[in-house]
Amino acid sequence: MPASSVRIKLNIIKVLKGAVQMKRTLAVILVILFTLSFSACSLLESDTAGSKTGDSTKNGTTAAENTGKSGQDADNTADHAATSDSKADSTTATGKTIKATLYFATEDNSALKKEEREVQVIDGAILKACVLALIDGPKTQGLRQTVPAGTQIRGISTKDGVATVDFSKEFEKTNGLEEVVARLSVVNTLTGINGIEKVKLRIEGADMIGPSGMPLGAMGPASLDGEGKPLAGETKTITLYFSDSQAMYVVAEKRDVIIAEGDSLEKIIFEELMKGPVGKDLRATIPKDTKLLSISTKAGLCTVNLSSEFVDNSPGGTASERMTLDSVVNSLTELDYVKKVQFLIDGKKREVYTHAIFDEPFTRNEAGIAK
């Protein structure tokens, strides 16, 4: 065989061997690539799952809890739909029924009668529920509505045992006896509720004015006899003195009061002083928590026996001391038969109040009254 032919054959063999080697190399490369690809996918899936798990933990909920919330939302939606479809049923479901004692007038206005009734209370607003029941009128035959028709409640609040009810202007559509009955109906009803001792009435945000032309202030319940008729008594206009805003002078404030059987004017005057003034620019003068132990007048001398708080809770300054003493003495000496006032503390004379000599009777101080 010629040498050239031999060389050609040898070259072909080398080429074929090279091709085989290349195929093997390619196969190895493909295997490696496939393995890497599979590992990368596995790692990606693992990272994704870890990310989802981490997000769930970060949000503070698991898949099961999320499902529960969705179910709860659905329930709330159903409840809301039921509320929208039946407001009356919803009101009954969200409130509670209580037994209340309401006061309504007889047809001739001669008496106030009790009506025991169940009223619906929404969101714990017991006072509002009772006033709304009064506006609604009685269910008992022979009784009449005391609150004028069309009256609306503008607001109700309580502080220190006093309930303040703000009515719309329709409440004033009464006069004379009807106006008195309307007031007593509200006052006696609300003071029958635990924690309420007095009631203050307002009309369109302003204090209700009494027959004397002065604000009525906080009113206690009227005493009624067995037939629902107010106990014998008379209405009087008294003059009280309270401190001005600068504690320079005491200022007169007139107030209508009912003198019930067994009460004295002196007692009522001091009790009204303890309530404080109605005028916005005036200041209270009786120290906090003071109790009236007794009060009586003999031969022109009014003896006022007070608890120790009258001294212990005094602010202590000379100006405050003067306002307190002038307030009490000048208010009591408005009565023609009271000429002097003697103070006792727990039944005994005390030498000094905070600065002033206190064991001698006080006379009226005209110079301390604002002109």
PDB file of N, CA and C in Angstrom, residues 91-92 94-100 117-122:
ATOM      1  N   THR A  91     -81.706  46.792  67.871  1.00  0.00           N
ATOM      2  CA  THR A  91     -81.752  47.656  69.048  1.00  0.00           C
ATOM      3  C   THR A  91     -82.057  46.848  70.301  1.00  0.00           C
ATOM      4  N   THR A  92     -82.981  45.938  70.188  1.00  0.00           N
ATOM      5  CA  THR A  92     -83.326  45.089  71.325  1.00  0.00           C
ATOM      6  C   THR A  92     -82.154  44.209  71.708  1.00  0.00           C
ATOM      7  N   THR A  94     -78.931  44.808  71.272  1.00  0.00           N
ATOM      8  CA  THR A  94     -77.749  45.502  71.784  1.00  0.00           C
ATOM      9  C   THR A  94     -78.000  46.221  73.099  1.00  0.00           C
ATOM     10  N   GLY A  95     -79.241  46.305  73.556  1.00  0.00           N
ATOM     11  CA  GLY A  95     -79.551  46.983  74.812  1.00  0.00           C
ATOM     12  C   GLY A  95     -79.982  46.005  75.888  1.00  0.00           C
ATOM     13  N   LYS A  96     -80.516  46.572  76.971  1.00  0.00           N
ATOM     14  CA  LYS A  96     -81.046  45.724  78.036  1.00  0.00           C
ATOM     15  C   LYS A  96     -82.293  46.390  78.599  1.00  0.00           C
ATOM     16  N   THR A  97     -83.138  45.611  79.184  1.00  0.00           N
ATOM     17  CA  THR A  97     -84.379  46.122  79.751  1.00  0.00           C
ATOM     18  C   THR A  97     -84.241  46.232  81.263  1.00  0.00           C
ATOM     19  N   ILE A  98     -84.620  47.399  81.812  1.00  0.00           N
ATOM     20  CA  ILE A  98     -84.581  47.582  83.259  1.00  0.00           C
ATOM     21  C   ILE A  98     -85.951  48.053  83.746  1.00  0.00           C
ATOM     22  N   LYS A  99     -86.204  47.852  85.023  1.00  0.00           N
ATOM     23  CA  LYS A  99     -87.436  48.363  85.621  1.00  0.00           C
ATOM     24  C   LYS A  99     -87.155  49.756  86.165  1.00  0.00           C
ATOM     25  N   ALA A 100     -87.982  50.720  85.764  1.00  0.00           N
ATOM     26  CA  ALA A 100     -87.793  52.109  86.184  1.00  0.00           C
ATOM     27  C   ALA A 100     -89.062  52.643  86.821  1.00  0.00           C
ATOM     28  N   ARG A 117     -92.315  50.698  85.199  1.00  0.00           N
ATOM     29  CA  ARG A 117     -92.322  50.287  83.799  1.00  0.00           C
ATOM     30  C   ARG A 117     -90.967  49.753  83.380  1.00  0.00           C
ATOM     31  N   GLU A 118     -90.976  48.865  82.403  1.00  0.00           N
ATOM     32  CA  GLU A 118     -89.725  48.387  81.820  1.00  0.00           C
ATOM     33  C   GLU A 118     -89.335  49.317  80.679  1.00  0.00           C
ATOM     34  N   VAL A 119     -88.082  49.780  80.718  1.00  0.00           N
ATOM     35  CA  VAL A 119     -87.592  50.658  79.656  1.00  0.00           C
ATOM     36  C   VAL A 119     -86.347  50.036  79.039  1.00  0.00           C
ATOM     37  N   GLN A 120     -86.156  50.322  77.779  1.00  0.00           N
ATOM     38  CA  GLN A 120     -85.028  49.776  77.041  1.00  0.00           C
ATOM     39  C   GLN A 120     -83.837  50.712  77.155  1.00  0.00           C
ATOM     40  N   VAL A 121     -82.718  50.205  77.653  1.00  0.00           N
ATOM     41  CA  VAL A 121     -81.507  50.997  77.830  1.00  0.00           C
ATOM     42  C   VAL A 121     -80.494  50.606  76.756  1.00  0.00           C
ATOM     43  N   ILE A 122     -80.029  51.590  76.000  1.00  0.00           N
ATOM     44  CA  ILE A 122     -79.047  51.355  74.948  1.00  0.00           C
ATOM     45  C   ILE A 122     -77.696  51.906  75.398  1.00  0.00           C
TER      46      ILE A 122
END
